[in-house]
Amino acid sequence: MTATGRVAAHDEGAVLATRPRRRESRLRRLLVPTLAVLGMLAAWQAIVVGFRVPRFIAPSPLQVLEVLRTQHDLLLDNAWPTLLETLAGFAVGNVIAVLIAIGFVHNRVFRQSVYPLAVTLRTLPIVAISPIIVLMLGLGFTSKVAIAALITFFPTLVNMADGLDSVDPQALELMHVLSASRWEIFRYLRWPTSLPYLFSALRIATTAALLGAIIAEWIGSNRGLGYLILAATYDYRTPLLYATMAVASGLALALFGLVSLIERYAIPWRQTSGPSES
Amino acid sequence: MEALPARDRRAPGALAGDGGPAIVVDQVHMAFEQHGRPLHVLSDVSLTVRQGEFIALLGPSGCGKSTLLRLVADILQPTRGAITVLGRTPAEARRERALGFVFQQPVLLPWLSAEENVALPLRIGGWGRRHAPAATPAELLQLVGLDGFNRARPAQLSGGMQQRVSIARALVSNPKILLMDEPFGALDAITRDRLNEELLRIWSAVRCTVLFVTHSITEAVYLPNRVVVLSPRPARIQRIVEIDLPYPRQPAMKDTPRFTEHTSALRAALEEA
Ligand SMILES: Nc1ncnc2c1ncn2[C@@H]1O[C@H](COP(=O)(O)OP(=O)(O)OP(=O)(O)O)[C@@H](O)[C@H]1O
Ligand SMILES: [Mg+2]
C-alpha cells in the first residue's frame, strides 16, 4: 500500500492549476470594451457637432441621452410589452424545439418526416410569414409570441438535435455493457452532452426572439418597441428612435447575459475551474 | 437452482456456473459488412478461459482483438459459433453484470466527479439499491490509488488517473470477469509500467478473471497466466503460451533469462503469423 500512496502523491502534479492571472485578465476584459465604446461615442458626438448634422438625420449621443432621461416613462411603457412577448416567444419556441429534437433521436421516422418540414419552414423569410400569422392569430399578444417563437425555433432544433447526437460512441457502448435503458441513456448521457449545444442556441435565441417581437409589432400594434420605432420614424423624432434602439439593445444584452449566467450554473464542468470546490 | 456442473467451492448462494470455465469461445467466426463486401475479422476462434485466470490477447493492429472482446461483452454478435460466459449467453451475463469493461480511452462522463463516475453502474437499473456492493466507490478509488480525488472532475485528472477511475468503475458492480481493451495503450511507458503493477495488485485483491488486450509484448509476458497470440486478419489463434513466472511478479523479473525467452517466443509467433 505504501507504493500506492507514493504514486498518488506523485500524480497530484497533474491536477490542473489555473488560478493566478485570472483577476488581472478579468479587469482587462471589462476595461478594454468599455473604453472602446466610450471612444466611439465621443467620436460620434464630435462628428455630429463638428459637421453640424441636423438632429432629425442623426442626433448626438448627448441628445439621445436626454431623451432617455426625459421620456423614460414612454420608453418603459413600450419596453414592457415587448419584453413579455420576447420571453413568452423564447420559452414556447425553445421548449417545442427541444421536445422535437428529443423525438428525433428516439424515432427515425419522426426525424425523417419532420426535419425537411422544419428546414422548409426556415427558408421562408420571417417578414413574409409574419403577416400570415397575424392574419391567423389576430393582432393581439398571441401572434407576437408565435412570431418570436418561430424565429427561435429552428436554431434551437438544429443545435439540440446535433447535441443529442454528439455522444461519444464508446460511452454508448459503456451504457450498453451496463444494460442501460433508453431513458437512462438519455438522462445520464445524451441530455448532459447536449447542454452546451442547447445553451449556445439559447444565447442566439435571445436576440432572435426580441427581433421576432419587434417585427410582429411593426405589422400591427399600438404599443411596444416595434411600434415606437415606426412612430418615431414617421414623426422624424430621430433622437427618440435612437433611444428606442438603445433600449432594445439593452434588453437583448440583459437577456443574453441572463442566459450566459444560467449556463455557468447549469454546465459547471465546462470551465476548467481550479480545485476551489473541494 | 440451475443444472450446471456442481463443483462449487464458494459460499452457498453464489452464482450458478461457478467452478466451470469463465469464458468459452467455440468456433467463432465474425465478418463485418464493408463496402458491400464481407470483411472477415475472426476465423474459427476457439478459446477456454478458466475462472480467476489472467489472459492476455496479443496480436497485430487491426487483427480483431477488440472485436473478440466486444463479442464476449455482447456489444457485437458473432456471425457463426457460440460464446458462453459463466455458463450463460453473453447477453445474460451482461444483464447480470458478470462483465466489467475497460476501454482503451477512459470514457468518463465529464459532468460527474471521479466518485460519481465510479458509482454510475450502481445507478443504472437501480443496481446499487438491489445489490450490496463488495466495495463502495470510495473504497474502490482507494484501491486504484486515487484516495482524496473523489470530488475531482475528469478534466482535473491526468490520463493515467482517468484510466484508474475507469478501472474502479468496471469493478464496482463486482464483476466475475474483467474485459480490458488496451487500457494502458494511450499512456506513456512510465505510467503504463506503474499501472501494470497496480493492475496485478488489484487482480490479486478482487480475484476476478481478466481478459486483457494488448499489443505490447512486455505487457503480454509480465501480466498474465497465459498469452493468446492472434494472427493478422482474419484472426486465428496462432499460439497459446503459458507464462510460468511466479506471482507476485516483480519488475526485476523483466531482466531474467526466462522472461526474455518468453518475449522472444512471442515475437517469433507474431512474425511467423
Ligand atoms: N463495426 C465495424 N464495422 C465494420 N468493420 C469493423 C467494425 N469494427 C471493426 N471493424 C474492422 O475489423 C477489423 C478488426 O478491428 P478490431 O478493432 O477488432 O482490431 P484490433 O485488433 O482491436 O486493432 P487495434 O489493435 O488497432 O485496436 C478492422 O479491420 C476494422 O476495420
Ligand atoms: Mg482494438
Coordinates of C-alpha atoms and ligand atoms in Angstrom, one line a residue:
Chain A
M1 CA 0.0 0.0 0.0
T2 CA 2.9 2.3 0.5
A3 CA 3.7 2.2 -3.1
T4 CA 0.1 3.4 -3.8
G5 CA 0.4 6.4 -1.5
R6 CA 3.6 7.5 -3.2
V7 CA 2.1 7.1 -6.7
A8 CA -1.0 9.2 -5.7
A9 CA 1.2 11.9 -4.3
H10 CA 3.3 11.9 -7.5
D11 CA 0.3 12.3 -9.7
E12 CA -1.0 15.3 -7.9
G13 CA 1.2 17.5 -10.1
A14 CA -1.0 16.5 -13.0
V15 CA -4.1 18.3 -11.4
L16 CA -4.7 21.4 -13.4
A17 CA -3.8 24.6 -11.6
T18 CA -5.4 27.5 -13.5
R19 CA -5.8 30.1 -10.7
P20 CA -3.4 33.0 -10.9
R21 CA -3.6 35.7 -13.7
R22 CA -7.4 35.5 -13.6
R23 CA -8.1 38.7 -11.8
E24 CA -5.8 40.8 -13.9
S25 CA -7.4 39.5 -17.1
R26 CA -11.0 40.0 -15.9
L27 CA -10.2 43.7 -15.2
R28 CA -8.8 43.9 -18.7
R29 CA -11.8 42.2 -20.2
L30 CA -14.0 44.8 -18.7
L31 CA -11.8 47.8 -19.3
V32 CA -11.0 47.4 -23.0
P33 CA -14.5 47.2 -24.4
T34 CA -15.7 50.0 -22.1
L35 CA -13.0 52.3 -23.4
A36 CA -13.8 51.2 -26.9
V37 CA -17.5 52.1 -26.6
L38 CA -16.7 55.4 -24.8
G39 CA -14.3 56.3 -27.6
M40 CA -16.8 55.5 -30.3
L41 CA -19.5 57.7 -28.6
A42 CA -17.0 60.5 -28.2
A43 CA -16.2 60.3 -31.9
W44 CA -19.9 60.2 -32.9
Q45 CA -20.5 63.3 -30.7
A46 CA -17.6 65.1 -32.3
I47 CA -18.7 64.3 -35.9
V48 CA -22.3 65.4 -35.3
V49 CA -21.3 68.6 -33.7
G50 CA -18.3 69.3 -35.9
F51 CA -20.2 68.8 -39.2
R52 CA -23.5 70.3 -37.9
V53 CA -25.5 67.2 -38.8
P54 CA -29.2 68.1 -38.4
R55 CA -30.8 66.4 -35.4
F56 CA -33.5 64.6 -37.5
I57 CA -30.8 62.9 -39.6
A58 CA -28.5 61.8 -36.8
P59 CA -28.8 63.0 -33.2
S60 CA -25.7 63.3 -31.0
P61 CA -25.2 60.8 -28.1
L62 CA -26.0 63.6 -25.7
Q63 CA -29.3 64.3 -27.3
V64 CA -30.2 60.6 -27.2
L65 CA -29.2 60.5 -23.5
E66 CA -31.5 63.5 -23.0
V67 CA -34.5 61.6 -24.5
L68 CA -33.6 58.5 -22.4
R69 CA -33.8 60.7 -19.3
T70 CA -36.9 62.8 -20.1
Q71 CA -39.0 60.2 -21.8
H72 CA -38.2 57.2 -19.8
D73 CA -41.8 56.6 -18.9
L74 CA -42.8 56.4 -22.6
L75 CA -39.9 54.1 -23.3
L76 CA -40.6 51.8 -20.3
D77 CA -44.3 51.6 -21.1
N78 CA -43.4 50.3 -24.5
A79 CA -40.4 48.1 -23.5
W80 CA -42.6 46.1 -21.1
P81 CA -45.0 44.5 -23.7
T82 CA -42.1 43.8 -26.0
L83 CA -40.2 42.1 -23.1
L84 CA -43.2 39.9 -22.3
E85 CA -43.7 38.9 -25.9
T86 CA -40.0 38.1 -26.2
L87 CA -39.9 36.0 -23.1
A88 CA -43.1 34.1 -23.9
G89 CA -41.9 33.5 -27.5
F90 CA -38.5 32.4 -26.3
A91 CA -40.0 29.9 -23.9
V92 CA -42.5 28.5 -26.3
G93 CA -40.1 28.3 -29.3
N94 CA -37.3 26.7 -27.4
V95 CA -39.4 24.2 -25.4
I96 CA -41.1 22.9 -28.6
A97 CA -37.7 22.8 -30.4
V98 CA -36.1 20.8 -27.5
L99 CA -39.0 18.3 -27.4
I100 CA -38.9 17.8 -31.2
A101 CA -35.1 17.3 -31.0
I102 CA -35.6 14.7 -28.3
G103 CA -38.2 13.0 -30.6
F104 CA -35.6 13.0 -33.4
V105 CA -33.0 10.9 -31.5
H106 CA -35.6 8.3 -30.4
N107 CA -37.5 7.9 -33.7
R108 CA -36.0 7.8 -37.1
V109 CA -39.3 8.0 -39.0
F110 CA -40.2 11.1 -37.0
R111 CA -36.9 12.7 -37.8
Q112 CA -37.1 11.9 -41.5
S113 CA -40.6 13.3 -41.8
V114 CA -40.3 16.4 -39.6
Y115 CA -36.7 17.6 -40.3
P116 CA -37.4 18.5 -44.0
L117 CA -40.5 20.3 -42.9
A118 CA -38.6 22.3 -40.4
V119 CA -35.9 23.2 -43.0
T120 CA -38.6 24.3 -45.4
L121 CA -40.1 26.5 -42.7
R122 CA -36.8 28.0 -42.2
T123 CA -36.3 29.0 -45.8
L124 CA -39.5 31.2 -45.7
P125 CA -38.5 34.7 -44.8
I126 CA -39.8 35.7 -41.4
V127 CA -41.1 39.1 -42.7
A128 CA -43.3 37.1 -45.2
I129 CA -44.7 34.6 -42.7
S130 CA -45.4 37.2 -40.1
P131 CA -48.4 38.8 -41.8
I132 CA -49.8 35.3 -42.4
I133 CA -49.5 34.5 -38.7
V134 CA -51.1 37.9 -37.8
L135 CA -54.0 37.0 -40.2
M136 CA -54.5 33.7 -38.5
L137 CA -53.9 34.7 -34.9
G138 CA -55.1 38.3 -34.9
L139 CA -53.3 41.4 -33.7
G140 CA -53.0 40.5 -30.1
F141 CA -50.3 39.1 -27.8
T142 CA -50.6 35.6 -29.3
S143 CA -49.5 36.4 -32.8
K144 CA -46.5 38.2 -31.4
V145 CA -45.5 35.3 -29.2
A146 CA -45.9 33.0 -32.2
I147 CA -43.6 35.0 -34.4
A148 CA -41.0 35.3 -31.7
A149 CA -41.3 31.5 -31.0
L150 CA -41.0 30.7 -34.7
I151 CA -37.8 32.7 -35.2
T152 CA -36.1 31.0 -32.2
F153 CA -37.4 27.5 -33.0
F154 CA -35.1 26.5 -35.9
P155 CA -31.6 27.3 -34.5
T156 CA -32.5 25.5 -31.2
L157 CA -33.9 22.5 -33.0
V158 CA -30.8 22.1 -35.1
N159 CA -28.4 22.7 -32.3
M160 CA -30.2 20.4 -29.9
A161 CA -30.5 17.6 -32.4
D162 CA -26.8 17.8 -33.0
G163 CA -26.1 17.9 -29.3
L164 CA -28.2 14.9 -28.5
D165 CA -26.4 13.0 -31.4
S166 CA -22.9 14.1 -30.4
V167 CA -22.5 11.4 -27.7
D168 CA -19.2 9.5 -27.7
P169 CA -19.9 6.1 -29.3
Q170 CA -17.7 4.5 -26.7
A171 CA -19.9 6.0 -24.0
L172 CA -22.9 4.4 -25.7
E173 CA -21.1 1.1 -25.7
L174 CA -20.4 1.6 -22.0
M175 CA -24.2 2.2 -21.5
H176 CA -24.9 -1.0 -23.4
V177 CA -22.5 -3.0 -21.3
L178 CA -24.3 -1.7 -18.2
S179 CA -27.7 -2.7 -19.8
A180 CA -29.0 0.9 -19.5
S181 CA -32.5 1.6 -20.7
R182 CA -33.2 4.3 -23.4
W183 CA -34.4 6.6 -20.6
E184 CA -31.2 6.1 -18.7
I185 CA -29.1 6.7 -21.8
F186 CA -31.0 9.9 -22.3
R187 CA -30.8 11.0 -18.7
Y188 CA -27.2 10.1 -17.9
L189 CA -25.6 10.6 -21.3
R190 CA -27.5 12.4 -24.1
W191 CA -29.1 15.2 -22.1
P192 CA -25.9 16.4 -20.3
T193 CA -23.9 16.0 -23.5
S194 CA -26.4 18.3 -25.3
L195 CA -26.4 21.1 -22.7
P196 CA -23.5 23.1 -24.2
Y197 CA -25.2 22.9 -27.6
L198 CA -28.5 23.9 -26.1
F199 CA -27.1 26.9 -24.4
S200 CA -25.3 28.2 -27.4
A201 CA -28.6 28.0 -29.2
L202 CA -30.4 29.8 -26.3
R203 CA -27.9 32.6 -26.5
I204 CA -28.7 33.1 -30.2
A205 CA -32.4 32.7 -29.4
T206 CA -32.5 35.7 -27.0
T207 CA -31.7 38.3 -29.7
A208 CA -33.8 36.4 -32.3
A209 CA -36.9 36.4 -30.0
L210 CA -36.6 40.1 -29.5
L211 CA -36.3 40.6 -33.2
G212 CA -39.3 38.5 -33.8
A213 CA -41.4 40.5 -31.2
I214 CA -40.3 43.8 -32.8
I215 CA -41.2 42.6 -36.3
A216 CA -44.5 41.4 -35.1
E217 CA -45.2 44.8 -33.6
W218 CA -44.4 46.5 -36.9
I219 CA -47.1 44.5 -38.6
G220 CA -49.8 45.8 -36.3
S221 CA -49.6 47.2 -32.8
N222 CA -50.1 50.4 -30.9
R223 CA -47.6 49.7 -28.3
G224 CA -44.2 48.1 -27.9
L225 CA -40.7 49.0 -29.0
G226 CA -41.5 48.0 -32.6
Y227 CA -44.5 50.4 -32.6
L228 CA -42.3 53.1 -31.1
I229 CA -39.6 52.7 -33.7
L230 CA -42.2 53.2 -36.5
A231 CA -43.9 56.1 -34.8
A232 CA -40.7 57.9 -34.1
T233 CA -39.5 57.4 -37.7
Y234 CA -42.7 58.8 -39.2
D235 CA -42.6 61.8 -37.0
Y236 CA -38.9 62.5 -37.6
R237 CA -38.4 62.2 -33.8
T238 CA -34.9 60.8 -34.5
P239 CA -33.5 61.1 -31.0
L240 CA -36.5 59.0 -29.7
L241 CA -35.8 56.4 -32.4
Y242 CA -32.2 56.1 -31.3
A243 CA -33.2 56.0 -27.7
T244 CA -35.7 53.1 -28.5
M245 CA -32.8 51.3 -30.3
A246 CA -30.7 51.7 -27.2
V247 CA -33.5 50.3 -25.0
A248 CA -34.0 47.3 -27.4
S249 CA -30.3 46.6 -27.4
G250 CA -30.1 46.9 -23.6
L251 CA -32.9 44.3 -23.4
A252 CA -31.1 42.0 -25.7
L253 CA -27.9 42.3 -23.8
A254 CA -29.7 41.7 -20.5
L255 CA -31.3 38.5 -21.8
F256 CA -28.1 37.3 -23.3
G257 CA -26.3 37.9 -20.0
L258 CA -29.0 36.1 -18.1
V259 CA -28.7 33.1 -20.3
S260 CA -24.9 33.1 -20.0
L261 CA -25.3 33.3 -16.3
I262 CA -27.7 30.4 -16.1
E263 CA -25.3 28.5 -18.4
R264 CA -22.5 28.9 -15.9
Y265 CA -24.5 27.2 -13.2
A266 CA -26.0 24.6 -15.5
I267 CA -22.8 23.4 -17.0
P268 CA -20.2 23.9 -14.3
W269 CA -17.9 21.2 -15.8
R270 CA -17.3 23.4 -18.8
Q271 CA -15.0 25.8 -17.1
T272 CA -11.6 24.4 -16.2
S273 CA -12.1 25.7 -12.7
G274 CA -9.5 25.0 -10.1
P275 CA -9.9 22.8 -7.1
S276 CA -11.8 25.5 -5.3
E277 CA -14.9 23.4 -4.5
S278 CA -13.0 20.5 -2.7
Chain B
M1 CA -31.2 -23.6 -9.0
E2 CA -29.8 -24.4 -12.4
A3 CA -28.5 -27.7 -13.6
L4 CA -24.8 -26.9 -14.0
P5 CA -21.6 -28.7 -13.2
A6 CA -21.6 -28.8 -9.4
R7 CA -18.1 -28.1 -8.4
D8 CA -19.0 -25.1 -6.2
R9 CA -16.3 -24.4 -3.7
R10 CA -17.7 -20.9 -2.9
A11 CA -20.2 -19.9 -0.3
P12 CA -23.8 -21.0 -0.8
G13 CA -25.8 -18.5 -2.7
A14 CA -23.0 -17.8 -5.1
L15 CA -24.0 -17.5 -8.8
A16 CA -24.7 -20.7 -10.6
G17 CA -21.9 -21.6 -13.0
D18 CA -19.1 -21.2 -10.5
G19 CA -16.4 -23.8 -10.9
G20 CA -17.0 -24.1 -14.7
P21 CA -14.9 -22.1 -17.2
A22 CA -15.3 -18.4 -17.1
I23 CA -15.4 -17.9 -20.9
V24 CA -15.8 -20.4 -23.7
V25 CA -15.4 -19.2 -27.2
D26 CA -16.4 -22.0 -29.6
Q27 CA -15.5 -21.9 -33.3
V28 CA -16.4 -18.2 -33.6
H29 CA -16.4 -16.6 -36.9
M30 CA -17.0 -12.9 -37.4
A31 CA -17.4 -10.8 -40.5
F32 CA -18.4 -7.2 -41.0
E33 CA -20.1 -5.7 -44.0
Q34 CA -17.7 -3.2 -45.5
H35 CA -18.3 -1.5 -48.9
G36 CA -21.0 -4.2 -49.6
R37 CA -18.4 -7.0 -49.2
P38 CA -17.9 -9.1 -46.1
L39 CA -14.8 -8.4 -44.2
H40 CA -13.7 -11.5 -42.3
V41 CA -12.2 -10.5 -39.0
L42 CA -12.3 -13.6 -36.9
S43 CA -11.9 -17.1 -38.3
D44 CA -12.7 -20.2 -36.3
V45 CA -11.5 -18.9 -32.9
S46 CA -11.9 -21.3 -30.0
L47 CA -10.7 -20.5 -26.5
T48 CA -11.5 -21.6 -23.0
V49 CA -10.7 -19.3 -20.1
R50 CA -10.6 -20.7 -16.6
Q51 CA -12.1 -18.8 -13.7
G52 CA -9.6 -16.5 -12.0
E53 CA -7.2 -16.7 -14.9
F54 CA -5.4 -13.7 -16.4
I55 CA -5.3 -14.0 -20.2
A56 CA -3.5 -11.6 -22.5
L57 CA -4.6 -11.3 -26.1
L58 CA -1.7 -10.3 -28.3
G59 CA -1.9 -9.6 -32.0
P60 CA -1.1 -7.0 -34.7
S61 CA -3.1 -3.9 -35.1
G62 CA -6.5 -4.4 -36.8
C63 CA -6.5 -8.2 -36.4
G64 CA -9.7 -8.4 -34.4
K65 CA -8.7 -8.3 -30.8
S66 CA -11.3 -5.6 -29.9
T67 CA -13.9 -7.4 -31.9
L68 CA -13.3 -10.6 -29.9
L69 CA -13.6 -8.7 -26.6
R70 CA -16.8 -7.0 -27.9
L71 CA -18.3 -10.3 -28.8
V72 CA -17.7 -11.6 -25.2
A73 CA -19.3 -8.4 -23.8
D74 CA -22.4 -8.7 -26.1
I75 CA -21.6 -5.5 -27.8
L76 CA -21.4 -7.5 -31.1
Q77 CA -22.9 -10.8 -32.1
P78 CA -20.9 -13.5 -33.9
T79 CA -21.6 -14.4 -37.5
R80 CA -21.1 -18.1 -36.6
G81 CA -20.2 -20.0 -33.5
A82 CA -21.1 -19.6 -29.9
I83 CA -19.8 -17.8 -26.8
T84 CA -20.6 -18.9 -23.3
V85 CA -19.8 -16.7 -20.2
L86 CA -20.1 -18.5 -16.9
G87 CA -22.5 -21.0 -18.5
R88 CA -24.8 -18.3 -19.9
T89 CA -25.1 -16.3 -23.1
P90 CA -23.1 -13.1 -23.2
A91 CA -26.4 -11.1 -23.1
E92 CA -27.5 -12.9 -19.9
A93 CA -24.0 -12.3 -18.4
R94 CA -24.2 -8.7 -19.3
R95 CA -27.6 -8.2 -17.7
E96 CA -26.3 -9.9 -14.5
R97 CA -23.3 -7.6 -14.6
A98 CA -20.9 -10.5 -14.7
L99 CA -18.8 -8.5 -17.0
G100 CA -16.8 -5.3 -16.4
F101 CA -15.4 -3.5 -19.4
V102 CA -12.4 -1.1 -19.5
F103 CA -12.0 0.7 -22.8
Q104 CA -8.8 2.0 -24.4
Q105 CA -10.0 5.5 -23.6
P106 CA -11.3 6.2 -20.0
V107 CA -14.8 7.1 -21.3
L108 CA -15.6 9.1 -18.2
L109 CA -18.6 11.4 -18.0
P110 CA -17.1 14.9 -17.7
W111 CA -20.0 16.3 -15.7
L112 CA -19.6 13.7 -12.9
S113 CA -16.9 13.6 -10.2
A114 CA -14.5 10.7 -10.0
E115 CA -16.6 9.1 -7.3
E116 CA -19.8 9.7 -9.2
N117 CA -18.3 8.2 -12.3
V118 CA -17.3 5.1 -10.4
A119 CA -20.9 4.9 -8.9
L120 CA -22.6 5.2 -12.4
P121 CA -23.1 1.4 -12.8
L122 CA -24.8 1.3 -9.4
R123 CA -27.3 4.0 -10.5
I124 CA -28.2 2.3 -13.8
G125 CA -31.0 -0.1 -13.5
G126 CA -31.1 0.6 -9.8
W127 CA -28.4 -1.9 -9.3
G128 CA -27.0 -0.3 -6.2
R129 CA -30.3 -0.5 -4.5
R130 CA -30.8 -4.2 -5.2
H131 CA -27.3 -5.4 -4.5
A132 CA -25.0 -4.8 -1.6
P133 CA -21.6 -3.8 -3.2
A134 CA -18.5 -5.7 -2.2
A135 CA -16.7 -2.3 -2.1
T136 CA -18.1 1.2 -2.2
P137 CA -17.0 3.6 -4.9
A138 CA -14.9 5.5 -2.3
E139 CA -13.1 2.2 -1.3
L140 CA -12.5 1.4 -5.0
L141 CA -10.9 4.8 -5.6
Q142 CA -8.7 4.0 -2.7
L143 CA -7.9 0.6 -4.2
V144 CA -6.8 2.2 -7.5
G145 CA -4.7 4.7 -5.6
L146 CA -6.9 7.8 -6.1
D147 CA -7.6 8.4 -2.4
G148 CA -8.5 12.1 -2.0
F149 CA -9.6 12.7 -5.6
N150 CA -13.2 11.6 -5.0
R151 CA -14.6 15.0 -5.9
A152 CA -12.3 15.8 -8.8
R153 CA -13.8 16.1 -12.3
P154 CA -12.2 14.1 -15.1
A155 CA -10.8 17.2 -16.7
Q156 CA -8.8 17.8 -13.5
L157 CA -7.2 14.3 -13.7
S158 CA -4.2 13.1 -15.7
G159 CA -4.7 10.4 -18.4
G160 CA -3.4 7.7 -16.1
M161 CA -5.6 8.8 -13.2
Q162 CA -8.6 8.8 -15.5
Q163 CA -7.9 5.3 -16.6
R164 CA -7.7 4.2 -12.9
V165 CA -11.2 5.8 -12.4
S166 CA -12.5 3.7 -15.3
I167 CA -11.0 0.5 -13.8
A168 CA -12.7 1.3 -10.5
R169 CA -15.9 1.8 -12.4
A170 CA -15.6 -1.5 -14.1
L171 CA -15.1 -3.2 -10.7
V172 CA -18.0 -1.5 -8.8
S173 CA -20.7 -4.0 -9.6
N174 CA -18.4 -6.7 -8.6
P175 CA -18.0 -8.5 -11.9
K176 CA -16.6 -12.0 -12.2
I177 CA -14.9 -11.1 -15.4
L178 CA -12.9 -8.0 -16.4
L179 CA -12.5 -7.3 -20.1
M180 CA -9.8 -4.8 -20.8
D181 CA -9.2 -3.4 -24.3
E182 CA -5.7 -2.0 -24.4
P183 CA -6.4 0.0 -21.2
F184 CA -2.9 1.5 -21.0
G185 CA -2.3 1.8 -24.7
A186 CA -2.6 5.6 -24.7
L187 CA -0.3 6.1 -21.8
D188 CA 3.4 6.8 -21.6
A189 CA 5.8 3.9 -20.7
I190 CA 6.4 5.0 -17.1
T191 CA 2.7 5.3 -16.3
R192 CA 2.0 2.1 -18.1
D193 CA 4.6 0.2 -16.0
R194 CA 3.1 1.7 -12.8
L195 CA -0.4 0.8 -13.8
N196 CA 0.7 -2.8 -14.7
E197 CA 1.9 -3.2 -11.1
E198 CA -1.4 -1.8 -9.8
L199 CA -3.5 -4.0 -12.0
L200 CA -1.7 -7.1 -10.7
R201 CA -2.2 -5.9 -7.2
I202 CA -5.9 -5.3 -7.8
W203 CA -6.3 -8.6 -9.6
S204 CA -4.9 -10.4 -6.5
A205 CA -7.2 -8.4 -4.3
V206 CA -10.5 -8.9 -6.2
R207 CA -9.7 -12.3 -7.7
C208 CA -11.6 -12.0 -11.0
T209 CA -11.0 -13.4 -14.4
V210 CA -9.2 -10.9 -16.7
L211 CA -9.1 -10.8 -20.5
F212 CA -6.6 -8.2 -21.4
V213 CA -5.9 -7.0 -25.0
T214 CA -2.5 -5.6 -25.7
H215 CA 0.0 -5.1 -28.4
S216 CA 2.9 -4.8 -26.1
I217 CA 4.9 -7.9 -25.9
T218 CA 6.4 -7.0 -22.5
E219 CA 2.9 -6.5 -21.0
A220 CA 1.8 -9.7 -22.6
V221 CA 4.5 -11.6 -20.7
Y222 CA 4.6 -9.7 -17.4
L223 CA 0.9 -9.8 -16.6
P224 CA -0.9 -13.0 -17.5
N225 CA -1.0 -16.7 -16.8
R226 CA -1.4 -17.3 -20.5
V227 CA -0.9 -15.4 -23.7
V228 CA -3.1 -15.9 -26.7
V229 CA -1.3 -14.9 -29.9
L230 CA -3.6 -13.9 -32.8
S231 CA -2.6 -13.9 -36.5
P232 CA -3.3 -10.9 -38.7
R233 CA -6.8 -10.5 -40.1
P234 CA -8.8 -12.7 -40.3
A235 CA -7.5 -13.6 -36.8
R236 CA -6.9 -17.2 -36.0
I237 CA -5.3 -18.4 -32.8
Q238 CA -1.7 -18.6 -33.7
R239 CA -0.3 -19.9 -30.4
I240 CA -1.2 -20.1 -26.7
V241 CA 1.8 -19.6 -24.4
E242 CA 1.8 -20.5 -20.8
I243 CA 3.8 -17.9 -18.7
D244 CA 5.4 -19.9 -15.9
L245 CA 6.8 -16.9 -13.9
P246 CA 5.6 -17.0 -10.3
Y247 CA 3.2 -14.4 -8.8
P248 CA 3.6 -11.9 -7.3
R249 CA 5.5 -10.6 -10.3
Q250 CA 8.2 -8.0 -9.8
P251 CA 9.7 -5.5 -12.3
A252 CA 13.1 -7.2 -11.8
M253 CA 11.7 -10.3 -13.5
K254 CA 11.8 -8.4 -16.8
D255 CA 15.5 -8.8 -16.8
T256 CA 15.6 -12.6 -16.2
P257 CA 16.5 -15.0 -18.9
R258 CA 13.1 -16.8 -18.6
F259 CA 11.3 -13.5 -19.3
T260 CA 13.4 -12.9 -22.4
E261 CA 12.8 -16.4 -23.6
H262 CA 9.1 -15.7 -23.4
T263 CA 9.3 -12.4 -25.2
S264 CA 11.4 -13.9 -28.0
A265 CA 8.9 -16.8 -28.3
L266 CA 6.0 -14.4 -28.6
R267 CA 7.9 -12.2 -31.1
A268 CA 8.6 -15.3 -33.2
A269 CA 5.0 -16.4 -33.0
L270 CA 3.9 -12.9 -34.2
E271 CA 6.4 -13.0 -37.0
E272 CA 5.5 -16.4 -38.3
A273 CA 1.8 -15.5 -38.3
Ligands
LIG1 N1 -18.3 -2.1 -36.6 C1 -17.4 -2.4 -37.6 N2 -17.8 -2.4 -38.9 C2 -17.0 -2.7 -39.9 N3 -15.8 -3.1 -39.7 C3 -15.3 -3.1 -38.4 C4 -16.1 -2.8 -37.3 N4 -15.4 -2.9 -36.2 C5 -14.1 -3.3 -36.6 N5 -14.1 -3.5 -38.0 C6 -12.9 -4.0 -38.7 O1 -12.5 -5.1 -38.1 C7 -11.1 -5.2 -38.1 C8 -10.6 -5.6 -36.7 O2 -10.9 -4.5 -35.9 P1 -10.6 -4.5 -34.3 O3 -11.0 -3.2 -33.8 O4 -11.1 -5.7 -33.7 O5 -9.0 -4.6 -34.4 P2 -7.9 -4.6 -33.2 O6 -7.2 -5.9 -33.2 O7 -8.6 -4.3 -31.9 O8 -6.9 -3.5 -33.6 P3 -6.2 -2.4 -32.7 O9 -5.0 -3.2 -32.1 O10 -5.7 -1.4 -33.7 O11 -7.2 -1.9 -31.7 C9 -10.6 -3.9 -38.6 O12 -10.1 -4.1 -40.0 C10 -11.8 -3.0 -38.6 O13 -11.7 -2.2 -39.8
MG2 MG -8.6 -2.5 -30.7

